[in-house]
Short mmCIF file of C-alpha atoms in Angstrom, two decimals:
data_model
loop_
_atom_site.label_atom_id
_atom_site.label_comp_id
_atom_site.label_asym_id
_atom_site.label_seq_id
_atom_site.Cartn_x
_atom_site.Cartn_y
_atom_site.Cartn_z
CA UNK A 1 93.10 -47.90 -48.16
CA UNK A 2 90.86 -48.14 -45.04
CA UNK A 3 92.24 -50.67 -42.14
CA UNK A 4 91.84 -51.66 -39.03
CA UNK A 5 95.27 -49.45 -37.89
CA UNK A 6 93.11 -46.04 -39.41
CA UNK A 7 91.41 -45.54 -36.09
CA UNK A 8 94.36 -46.33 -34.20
CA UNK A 9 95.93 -43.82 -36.92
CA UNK A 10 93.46 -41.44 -36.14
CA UNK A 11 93.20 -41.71 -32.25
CA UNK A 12 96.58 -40.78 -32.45
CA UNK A 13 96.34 -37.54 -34.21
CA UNK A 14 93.81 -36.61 -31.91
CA UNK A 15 95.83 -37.12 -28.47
CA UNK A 16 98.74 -35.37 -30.41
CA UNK A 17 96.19 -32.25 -31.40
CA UNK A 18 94.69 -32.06 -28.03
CA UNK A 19 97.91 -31.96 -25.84
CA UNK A 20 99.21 -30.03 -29.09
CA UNK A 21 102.38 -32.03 -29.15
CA UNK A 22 102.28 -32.00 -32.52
CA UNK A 23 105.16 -28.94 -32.58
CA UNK A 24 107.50 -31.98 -30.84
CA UNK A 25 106.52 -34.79 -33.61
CA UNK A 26 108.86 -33.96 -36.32
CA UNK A 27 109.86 -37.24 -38.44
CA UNK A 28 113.05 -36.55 -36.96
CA UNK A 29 111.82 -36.61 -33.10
CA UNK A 30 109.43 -39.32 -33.59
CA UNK A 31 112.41 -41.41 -35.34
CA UNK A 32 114.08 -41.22 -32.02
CA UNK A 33 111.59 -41.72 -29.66
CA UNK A 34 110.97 -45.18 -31.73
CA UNK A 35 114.29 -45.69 -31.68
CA UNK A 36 114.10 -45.37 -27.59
CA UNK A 37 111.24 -47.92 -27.13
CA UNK A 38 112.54 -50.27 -29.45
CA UNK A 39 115.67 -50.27 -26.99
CA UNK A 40 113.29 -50.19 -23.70
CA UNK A 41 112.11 -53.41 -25.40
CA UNK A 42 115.42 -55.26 -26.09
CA UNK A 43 116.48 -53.90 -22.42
CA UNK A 44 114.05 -56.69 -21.24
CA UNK A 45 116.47 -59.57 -23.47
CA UNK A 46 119.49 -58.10 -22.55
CA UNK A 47 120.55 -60.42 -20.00
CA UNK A 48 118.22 -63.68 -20.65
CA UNK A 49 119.57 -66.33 -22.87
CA UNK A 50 117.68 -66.96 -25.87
CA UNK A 51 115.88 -70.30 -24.62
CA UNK A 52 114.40 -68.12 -21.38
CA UNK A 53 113.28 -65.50 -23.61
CA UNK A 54 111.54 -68.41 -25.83
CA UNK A 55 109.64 -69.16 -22.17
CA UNK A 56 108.60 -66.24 -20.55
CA UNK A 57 106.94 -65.99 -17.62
CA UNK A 58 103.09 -63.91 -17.85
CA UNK A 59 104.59 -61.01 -16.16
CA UNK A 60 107.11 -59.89 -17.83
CA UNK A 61 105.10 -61.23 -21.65
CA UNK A 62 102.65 -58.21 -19.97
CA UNK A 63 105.42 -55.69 -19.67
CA UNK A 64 107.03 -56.28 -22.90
CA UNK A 65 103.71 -56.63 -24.70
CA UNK A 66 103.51 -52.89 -23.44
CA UNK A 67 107.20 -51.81 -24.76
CA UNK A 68 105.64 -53.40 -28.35
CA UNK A 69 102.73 -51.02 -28.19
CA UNK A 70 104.67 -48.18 -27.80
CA UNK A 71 107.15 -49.11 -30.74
CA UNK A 72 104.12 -49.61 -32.60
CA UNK A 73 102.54 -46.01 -31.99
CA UNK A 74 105.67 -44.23 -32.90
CA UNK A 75 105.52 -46.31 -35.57
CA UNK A 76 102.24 -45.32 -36.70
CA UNK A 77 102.57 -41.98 -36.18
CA UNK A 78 106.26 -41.43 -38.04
CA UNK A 79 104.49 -43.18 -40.88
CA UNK A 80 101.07 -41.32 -40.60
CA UNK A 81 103.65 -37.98 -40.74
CA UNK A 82 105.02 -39.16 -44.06
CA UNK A 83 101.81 -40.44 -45.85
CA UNK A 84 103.43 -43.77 -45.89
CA UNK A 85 100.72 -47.02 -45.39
CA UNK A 86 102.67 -49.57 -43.31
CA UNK A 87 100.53 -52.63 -44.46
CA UNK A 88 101.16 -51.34 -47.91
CA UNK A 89 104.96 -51.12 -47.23
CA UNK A 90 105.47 -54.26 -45.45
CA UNK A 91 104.04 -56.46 -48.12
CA UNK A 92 106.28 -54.37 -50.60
CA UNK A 93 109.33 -55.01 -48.50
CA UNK A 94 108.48 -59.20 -48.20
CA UNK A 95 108.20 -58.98 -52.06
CA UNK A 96 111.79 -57.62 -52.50
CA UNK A 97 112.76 -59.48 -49.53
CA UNK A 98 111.94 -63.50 -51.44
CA UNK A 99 113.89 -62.20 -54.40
CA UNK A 100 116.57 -61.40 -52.09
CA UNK A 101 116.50 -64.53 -50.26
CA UNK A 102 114.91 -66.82 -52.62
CA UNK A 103 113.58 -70.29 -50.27
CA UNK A 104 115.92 -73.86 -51.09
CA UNK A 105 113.68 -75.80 -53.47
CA UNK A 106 112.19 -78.66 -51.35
CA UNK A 107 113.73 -81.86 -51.40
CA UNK A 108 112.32 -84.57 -54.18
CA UNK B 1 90.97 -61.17 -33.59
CA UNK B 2 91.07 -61.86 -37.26
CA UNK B 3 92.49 -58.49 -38.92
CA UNK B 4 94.11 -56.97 -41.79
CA UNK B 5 97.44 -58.11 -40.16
CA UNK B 6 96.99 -62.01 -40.15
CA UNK B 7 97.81 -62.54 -43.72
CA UNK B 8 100.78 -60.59 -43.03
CA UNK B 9 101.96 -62.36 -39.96
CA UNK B 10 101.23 -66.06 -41.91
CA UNK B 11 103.39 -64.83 -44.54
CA UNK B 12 106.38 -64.03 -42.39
CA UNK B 13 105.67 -67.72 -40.49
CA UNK B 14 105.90 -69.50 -43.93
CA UNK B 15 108.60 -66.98 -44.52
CA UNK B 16 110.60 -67.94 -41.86
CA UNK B 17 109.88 -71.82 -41.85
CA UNK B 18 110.78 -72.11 -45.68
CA UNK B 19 114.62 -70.88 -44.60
CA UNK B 20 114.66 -72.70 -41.84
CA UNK B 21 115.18 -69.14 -39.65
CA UNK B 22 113.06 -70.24 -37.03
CA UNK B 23 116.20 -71.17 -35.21
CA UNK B 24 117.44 -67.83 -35.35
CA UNK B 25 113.90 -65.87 -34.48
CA UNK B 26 113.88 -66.27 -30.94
CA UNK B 27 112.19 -63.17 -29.02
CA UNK B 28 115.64 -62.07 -27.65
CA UNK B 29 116.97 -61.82 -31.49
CA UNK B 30 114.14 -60.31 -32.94
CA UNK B 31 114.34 -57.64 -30.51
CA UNK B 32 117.88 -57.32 -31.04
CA UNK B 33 117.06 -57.14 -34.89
CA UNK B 34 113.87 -54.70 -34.61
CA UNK B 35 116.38 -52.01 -32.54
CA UNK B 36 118.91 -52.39 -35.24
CA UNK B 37 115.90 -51.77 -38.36
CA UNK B 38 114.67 -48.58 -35.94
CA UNK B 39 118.41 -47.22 -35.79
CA UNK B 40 118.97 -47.48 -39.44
CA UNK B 41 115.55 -45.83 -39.97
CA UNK B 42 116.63 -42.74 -37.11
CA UNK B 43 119.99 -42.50 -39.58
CA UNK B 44 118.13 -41.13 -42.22
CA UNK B 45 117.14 -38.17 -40.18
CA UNK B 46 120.39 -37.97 -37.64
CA UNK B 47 121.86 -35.03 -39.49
CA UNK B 48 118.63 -33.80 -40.69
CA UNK B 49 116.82 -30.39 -39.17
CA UNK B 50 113.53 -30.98 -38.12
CA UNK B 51 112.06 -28.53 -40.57
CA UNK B 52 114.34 -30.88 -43.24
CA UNK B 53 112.54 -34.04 -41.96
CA UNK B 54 109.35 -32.25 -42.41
CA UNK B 55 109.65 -31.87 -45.86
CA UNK B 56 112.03 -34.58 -47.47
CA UNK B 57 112.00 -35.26 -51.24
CA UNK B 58 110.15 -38.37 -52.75
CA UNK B 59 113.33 -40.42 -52.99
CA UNK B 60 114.09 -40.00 -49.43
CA UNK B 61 111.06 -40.40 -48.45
CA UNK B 62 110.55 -43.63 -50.57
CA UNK B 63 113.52 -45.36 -48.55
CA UNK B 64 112.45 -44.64 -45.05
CA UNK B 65 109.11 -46.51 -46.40
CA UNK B 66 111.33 -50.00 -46.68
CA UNK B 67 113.17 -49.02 -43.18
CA UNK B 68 109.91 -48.43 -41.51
CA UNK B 69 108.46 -51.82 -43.27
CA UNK B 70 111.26 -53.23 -42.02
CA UNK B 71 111.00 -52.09 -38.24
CA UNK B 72 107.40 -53.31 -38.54
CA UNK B 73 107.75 -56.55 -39.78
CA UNK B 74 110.18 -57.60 -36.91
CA UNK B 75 107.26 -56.02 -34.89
CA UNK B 76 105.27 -58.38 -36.26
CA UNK B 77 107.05 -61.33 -36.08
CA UNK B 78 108.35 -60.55 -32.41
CA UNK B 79 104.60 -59.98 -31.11
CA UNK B 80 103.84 -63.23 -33.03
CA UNK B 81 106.53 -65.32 -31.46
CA UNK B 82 105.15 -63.88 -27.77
CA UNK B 83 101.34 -64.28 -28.60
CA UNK B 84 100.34 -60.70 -28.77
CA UNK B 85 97.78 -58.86 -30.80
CA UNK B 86 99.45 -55.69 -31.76
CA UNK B 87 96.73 -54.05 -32.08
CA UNK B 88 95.27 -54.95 -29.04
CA UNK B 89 98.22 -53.85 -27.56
CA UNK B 90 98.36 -50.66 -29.17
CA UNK B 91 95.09 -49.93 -27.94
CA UNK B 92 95.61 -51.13 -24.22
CA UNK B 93 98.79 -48.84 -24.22
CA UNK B 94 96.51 -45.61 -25.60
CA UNK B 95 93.92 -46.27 -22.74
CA UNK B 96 96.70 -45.69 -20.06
CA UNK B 97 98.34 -43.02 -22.16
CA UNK B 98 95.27 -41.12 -21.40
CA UNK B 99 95.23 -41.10 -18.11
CA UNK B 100 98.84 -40.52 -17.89
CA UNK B 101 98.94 -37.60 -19.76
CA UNK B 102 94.89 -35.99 -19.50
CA UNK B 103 94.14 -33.45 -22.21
CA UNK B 104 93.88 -30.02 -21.04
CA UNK B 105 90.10 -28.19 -21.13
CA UNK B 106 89.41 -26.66 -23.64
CA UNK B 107 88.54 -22.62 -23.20
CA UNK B 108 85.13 -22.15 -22.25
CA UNK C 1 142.60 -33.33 -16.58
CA UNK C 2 144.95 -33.90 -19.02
CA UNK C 3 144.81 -37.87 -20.42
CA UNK C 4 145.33 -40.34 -23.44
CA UNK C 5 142.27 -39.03 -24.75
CA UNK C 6 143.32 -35.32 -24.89
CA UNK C 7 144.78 -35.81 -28.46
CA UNK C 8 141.89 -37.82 -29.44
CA UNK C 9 139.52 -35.15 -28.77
CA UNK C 10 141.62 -32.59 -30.16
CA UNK C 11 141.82 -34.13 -33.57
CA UNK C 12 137.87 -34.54 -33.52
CA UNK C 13 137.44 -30.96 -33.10
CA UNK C 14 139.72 -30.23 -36.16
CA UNK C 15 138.56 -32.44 -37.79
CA UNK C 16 135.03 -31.61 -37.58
CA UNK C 17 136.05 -27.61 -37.68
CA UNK C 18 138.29 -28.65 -41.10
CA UNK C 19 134.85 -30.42 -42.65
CA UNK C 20 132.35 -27.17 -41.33
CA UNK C 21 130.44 -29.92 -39.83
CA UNK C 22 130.15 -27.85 -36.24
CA UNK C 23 126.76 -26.82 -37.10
CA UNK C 24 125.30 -30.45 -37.93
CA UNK C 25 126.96 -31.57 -34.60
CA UNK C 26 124.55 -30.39 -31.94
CA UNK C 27 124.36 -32.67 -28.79
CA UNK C 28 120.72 -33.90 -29.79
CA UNK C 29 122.49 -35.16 -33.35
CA UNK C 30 125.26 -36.49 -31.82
CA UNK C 31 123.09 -39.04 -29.47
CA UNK C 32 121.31 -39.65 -32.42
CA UNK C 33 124.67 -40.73 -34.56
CA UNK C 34 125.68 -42.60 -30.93
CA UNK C 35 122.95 -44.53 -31.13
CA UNK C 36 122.55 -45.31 -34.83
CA UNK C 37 126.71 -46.73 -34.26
CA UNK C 38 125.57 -48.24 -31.49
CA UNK C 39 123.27 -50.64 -33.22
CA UNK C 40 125.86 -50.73 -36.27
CA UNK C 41 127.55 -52.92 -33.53
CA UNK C 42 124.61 -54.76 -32.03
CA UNK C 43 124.24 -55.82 -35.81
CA UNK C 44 126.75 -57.87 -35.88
CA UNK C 45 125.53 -60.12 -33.38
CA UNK C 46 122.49 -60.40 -33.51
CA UNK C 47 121.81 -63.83 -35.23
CA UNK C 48 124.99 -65.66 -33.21
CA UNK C 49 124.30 -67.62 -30.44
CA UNK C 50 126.32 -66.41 -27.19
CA UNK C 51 128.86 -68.61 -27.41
CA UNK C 52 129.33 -67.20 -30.91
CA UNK C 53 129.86 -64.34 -30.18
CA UNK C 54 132.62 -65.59 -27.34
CA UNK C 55 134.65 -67.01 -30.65
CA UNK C 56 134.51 -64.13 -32.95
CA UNK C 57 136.94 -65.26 -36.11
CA UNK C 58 139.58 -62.69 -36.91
CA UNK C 59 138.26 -61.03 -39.53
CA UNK C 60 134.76 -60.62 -37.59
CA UNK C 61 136.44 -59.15 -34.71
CA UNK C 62 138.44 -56.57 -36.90
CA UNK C 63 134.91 -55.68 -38.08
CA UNK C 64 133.69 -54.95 -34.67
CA UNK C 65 136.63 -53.28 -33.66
CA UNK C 66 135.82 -50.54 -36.43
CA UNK C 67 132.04 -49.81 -34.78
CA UNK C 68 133.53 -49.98 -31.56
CA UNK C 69 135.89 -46.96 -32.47
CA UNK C 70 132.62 -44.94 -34.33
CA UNK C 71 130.78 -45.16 -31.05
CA UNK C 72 133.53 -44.51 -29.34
CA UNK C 73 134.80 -41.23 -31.23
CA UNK C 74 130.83 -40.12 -31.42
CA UNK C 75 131.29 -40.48 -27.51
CA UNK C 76 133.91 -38.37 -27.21
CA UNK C 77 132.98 -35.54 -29.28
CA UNK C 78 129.03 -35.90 -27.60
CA UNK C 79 131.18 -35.58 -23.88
CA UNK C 80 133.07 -32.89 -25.67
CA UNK C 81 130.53 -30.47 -26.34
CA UNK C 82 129.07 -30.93 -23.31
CA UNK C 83 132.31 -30.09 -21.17
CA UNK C 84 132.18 -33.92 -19.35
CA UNK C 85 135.21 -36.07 -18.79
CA UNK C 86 134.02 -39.46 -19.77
CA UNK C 87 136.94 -40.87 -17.31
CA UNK C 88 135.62 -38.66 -14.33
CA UNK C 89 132.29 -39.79 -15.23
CA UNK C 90 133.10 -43.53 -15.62
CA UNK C 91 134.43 -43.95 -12.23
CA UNK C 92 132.02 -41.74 -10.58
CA UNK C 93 128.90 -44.02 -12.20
CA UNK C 94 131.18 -47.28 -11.05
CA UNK C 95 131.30 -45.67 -7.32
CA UNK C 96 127.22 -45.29 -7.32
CA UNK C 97 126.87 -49.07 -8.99
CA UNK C 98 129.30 -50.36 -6.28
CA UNK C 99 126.70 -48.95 -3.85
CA UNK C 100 123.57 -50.27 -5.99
CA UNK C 101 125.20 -53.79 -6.35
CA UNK C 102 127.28 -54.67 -3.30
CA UNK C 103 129.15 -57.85 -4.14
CA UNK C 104 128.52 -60.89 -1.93
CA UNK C 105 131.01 -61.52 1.11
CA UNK C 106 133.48 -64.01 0.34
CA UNK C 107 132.87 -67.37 2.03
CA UNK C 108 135.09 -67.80 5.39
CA UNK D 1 149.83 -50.44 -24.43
CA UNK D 2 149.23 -48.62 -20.92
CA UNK D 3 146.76 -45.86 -20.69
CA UNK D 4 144.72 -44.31 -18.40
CA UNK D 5 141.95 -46.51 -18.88
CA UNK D 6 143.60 -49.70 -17.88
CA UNK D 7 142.47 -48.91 -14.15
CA UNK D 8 139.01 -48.70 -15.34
CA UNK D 9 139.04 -51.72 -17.37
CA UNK D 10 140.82 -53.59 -14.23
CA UNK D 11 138.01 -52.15 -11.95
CA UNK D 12 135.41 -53.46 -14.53
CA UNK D 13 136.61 -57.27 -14.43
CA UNK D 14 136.65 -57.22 -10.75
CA UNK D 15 133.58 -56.05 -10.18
CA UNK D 16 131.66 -58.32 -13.10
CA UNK D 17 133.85 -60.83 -10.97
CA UNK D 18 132.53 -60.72 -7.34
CA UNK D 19 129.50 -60.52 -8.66
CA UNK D 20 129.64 -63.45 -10.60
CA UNK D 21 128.53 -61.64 -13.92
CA UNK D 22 130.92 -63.15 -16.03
CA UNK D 23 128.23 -65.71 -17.24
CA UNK D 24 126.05 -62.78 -18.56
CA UNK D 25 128.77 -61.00 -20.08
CA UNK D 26 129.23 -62.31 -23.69
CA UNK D 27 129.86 -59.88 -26.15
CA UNK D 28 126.38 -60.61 -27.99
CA UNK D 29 124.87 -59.26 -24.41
CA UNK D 30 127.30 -56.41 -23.73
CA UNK D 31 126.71 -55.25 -27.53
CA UNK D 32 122.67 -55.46 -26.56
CA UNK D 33 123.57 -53.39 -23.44
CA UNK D 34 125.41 -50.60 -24.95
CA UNK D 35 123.27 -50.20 -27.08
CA UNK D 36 120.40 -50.09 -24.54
CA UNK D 37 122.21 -47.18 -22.60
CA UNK D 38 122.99 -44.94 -25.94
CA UNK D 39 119.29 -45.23 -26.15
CA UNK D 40 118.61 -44.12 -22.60
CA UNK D 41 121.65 -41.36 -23.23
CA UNK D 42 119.47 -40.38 -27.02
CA UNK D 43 115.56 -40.06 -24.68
CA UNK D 44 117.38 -37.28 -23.17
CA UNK D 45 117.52 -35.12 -26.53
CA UNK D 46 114.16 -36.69 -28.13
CA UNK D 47 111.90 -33.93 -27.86
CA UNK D 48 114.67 -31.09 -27.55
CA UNK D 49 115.49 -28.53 -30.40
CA UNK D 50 118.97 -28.75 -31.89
CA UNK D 51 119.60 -25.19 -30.13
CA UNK D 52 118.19 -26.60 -26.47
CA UNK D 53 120.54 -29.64 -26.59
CA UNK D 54 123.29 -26.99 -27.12
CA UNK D 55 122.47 -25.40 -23.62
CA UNK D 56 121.71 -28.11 -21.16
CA UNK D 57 120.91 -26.88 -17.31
CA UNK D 58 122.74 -28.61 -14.89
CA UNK D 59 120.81 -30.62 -13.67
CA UNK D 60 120.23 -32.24 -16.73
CA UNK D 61 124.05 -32.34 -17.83
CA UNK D 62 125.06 -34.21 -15.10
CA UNK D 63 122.28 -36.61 -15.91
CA UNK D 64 123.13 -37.41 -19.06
CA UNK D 65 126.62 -37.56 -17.59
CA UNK D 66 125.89 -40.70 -15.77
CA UNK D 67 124.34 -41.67 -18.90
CA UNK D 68 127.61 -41.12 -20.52
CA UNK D 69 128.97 -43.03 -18.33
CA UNK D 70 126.72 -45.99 -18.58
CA UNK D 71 127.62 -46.21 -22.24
CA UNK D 72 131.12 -45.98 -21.83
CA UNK D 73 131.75 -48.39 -19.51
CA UNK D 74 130.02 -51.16 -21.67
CA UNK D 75 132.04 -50.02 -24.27
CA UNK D 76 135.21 -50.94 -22.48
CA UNK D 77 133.60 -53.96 -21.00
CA UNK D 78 132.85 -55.33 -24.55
CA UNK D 79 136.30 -54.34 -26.54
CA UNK D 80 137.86 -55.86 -23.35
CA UNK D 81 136.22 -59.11 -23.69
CA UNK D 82 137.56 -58.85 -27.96
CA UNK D 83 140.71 -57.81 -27.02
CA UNK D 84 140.34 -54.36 -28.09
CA UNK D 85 142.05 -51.42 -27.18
CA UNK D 86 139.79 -48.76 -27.40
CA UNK D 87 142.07 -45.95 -28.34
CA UNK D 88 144.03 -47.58 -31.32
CA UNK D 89 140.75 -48.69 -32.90
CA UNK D 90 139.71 -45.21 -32.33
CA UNK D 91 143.09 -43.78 -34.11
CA UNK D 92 143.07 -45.88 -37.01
CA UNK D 93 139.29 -45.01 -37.84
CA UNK D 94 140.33 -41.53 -37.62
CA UNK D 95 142.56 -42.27 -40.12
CA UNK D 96 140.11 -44.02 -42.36
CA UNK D 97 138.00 -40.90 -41.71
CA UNK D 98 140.68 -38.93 -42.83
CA UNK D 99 140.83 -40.57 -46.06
CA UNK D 100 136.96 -40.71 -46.82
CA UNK D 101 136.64 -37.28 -46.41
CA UNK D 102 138.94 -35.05 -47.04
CA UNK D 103 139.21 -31.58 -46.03
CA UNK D 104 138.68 -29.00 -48.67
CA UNK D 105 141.65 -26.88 -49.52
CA UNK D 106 141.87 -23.79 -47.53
CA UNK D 107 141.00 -20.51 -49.60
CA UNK D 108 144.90 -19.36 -51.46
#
C-alpha cells in the first residue's frame, strides 16, 4: 500500500545506498541502533518527574522531537529490511490489543 | 498535516481515554515504555548472526511485526502527547542527516 | 585482583563453556543481552508513580531482585571477556564524576 | 553480608548525599538510568561485527570501560535503595539458571 511514510521509506534507502551503509544495516544492527535512540530519548525523562515532563519547556520539546525522529528512521528502515508495513502492523496490533484489554462498559 | 497517521493516533486517544490510561501516559512513561517495546524487539535478534537476521523464517519474522507495531505505537502516542508530527520530524532530522554525513561523489 | 566476584565469574565461564554457548557470547551480543535485561527491569516500573516505586511490596521487590541479578551476571561476563575489573572501573568512573560534580561546601 | 562492594555502595550514598540527589534517586529513575547507560555501553558494538567486538583497540576498551562503569554503579545504587545485595541475587539466579538449563552429559 502506498503512504505518506513510502518516500520517507524510500529517501532512506537512498542515503543508505549512497554512503553504502547498507553492509552495516543488518536487522540485527539496526535493532540496536533503535534500541540506542529510544534510550537517548528516555535519557531526556530520566531525572524529571512526570508532571515536568507533562510541561516542557520549547527547547528541550525541540531536542526530544529530534531523539523521536531518529527512533522513527530506524524504525522505518528495520521494517523496510523485513517487508513489514508499520501502518499495516500497528492497526493489527490495536486489534489484538482491545481483545486483550477489552474497555469497562460505560456507566448507565 | 492531515496524514495516513491521524486515524491511527485518534484511535490510540480513544484508546487510552476509554481505560482511563491517560493517567499513566505521561511523556516520561511512554518513553520509559517505548525503550522497553525496542528492547524486547532487539531480543529477538541478540543471539542472532547478522547473516541469521537477514534471512529469518516467516514465523519469526511475523512476531517482530507486533514488537515493531508495538515500538511504533508508543511512538505515536509519545509524539502525540508532545505535539509533534512524526513525520515532520522524520523529515527535519533527514535534512540535517545530510549535511552531517554528505554522500561521497560519485566516479566521474 | 582477587574479590567476591572471582567465584562469580568463574562459574559464568563454566557455565557458559558447559552449555557451548562461547561462540553466541561475543562482546557485541552480550551488550545486546545487557541491554534487553536492562529494560526487563525498567519494565517493572514503568507505570508506578515515584513514590511507588519507593514502596515496592515484597513480592514486587523479589521480582526485581531477579533482573537485577540477569543484568548483573550479563555484566560480569561482558567485563569478563573484555579483561576489565568492574570494581577498578567503578571507582575510577566515581573519581572522574567527583571531579565533574564537585559537591557544594558545607555551610559554616 | 560484607563484601568488597560495601565501600562502593558507602561511597555512592555519600556522594548522592552532598549533592543532594537523594530526591532524584527513586528506584523508578535509577531503573530509567541504568538502563540509559547499557544503551550508551550497547552504541559502542552497534555497527561492529561479532568478530570486531571480540578485539577491541584500546582506546576503545577503556571507553567502554567507563561505560561499564556507568552501568554498574546504577546497578548498585538501585539494589541499594531495594535492599538488595547484589551478589546473592546474582547466586541464586545462577542457580535457577542451573536448573533451566542443564548441561548435557559429557561424552562416556
Amino acid at each position: 500500500m502506498e503512504s505518506d511514510l513510502q518516500p520517507l521509506i524510500q529517501a532512506l534507502r537512498d542515503f543508505a545506498q549512497a554512503r553504502n551503509w547498507e553492509q552495516f544495516h543488518s536487522p540485527k544492527n539496526l535493532a540496536s541502533a533503535l534500541s540506542v535512540e529510544a534510550a537517548e530519548l528516555l535519557e531526556h525523562f530520566q531525572w524529571l518527574t512526570e508532571a515536568q515532563s507533562r510541561s516542557l519547556p520549547a527547547d528541550k520539546r525541540a531536542e526530544i522531537g529530534t531523539e523521536i525522529a531518529d527512533v522513527f528512521l530506524y524504525l522505518l528502515q528495520l521494517a523496510d529490511k523485513l517487508g513489514i508495513d508499520v501502518i499495516e502492523a500497528a492497526r493489527s496490533k490495536m486489534l489484538v490489543n482491545a481483545q486483550k484489554y477489552p474497555a469497562p462498559s460505560p456507566p448507565a
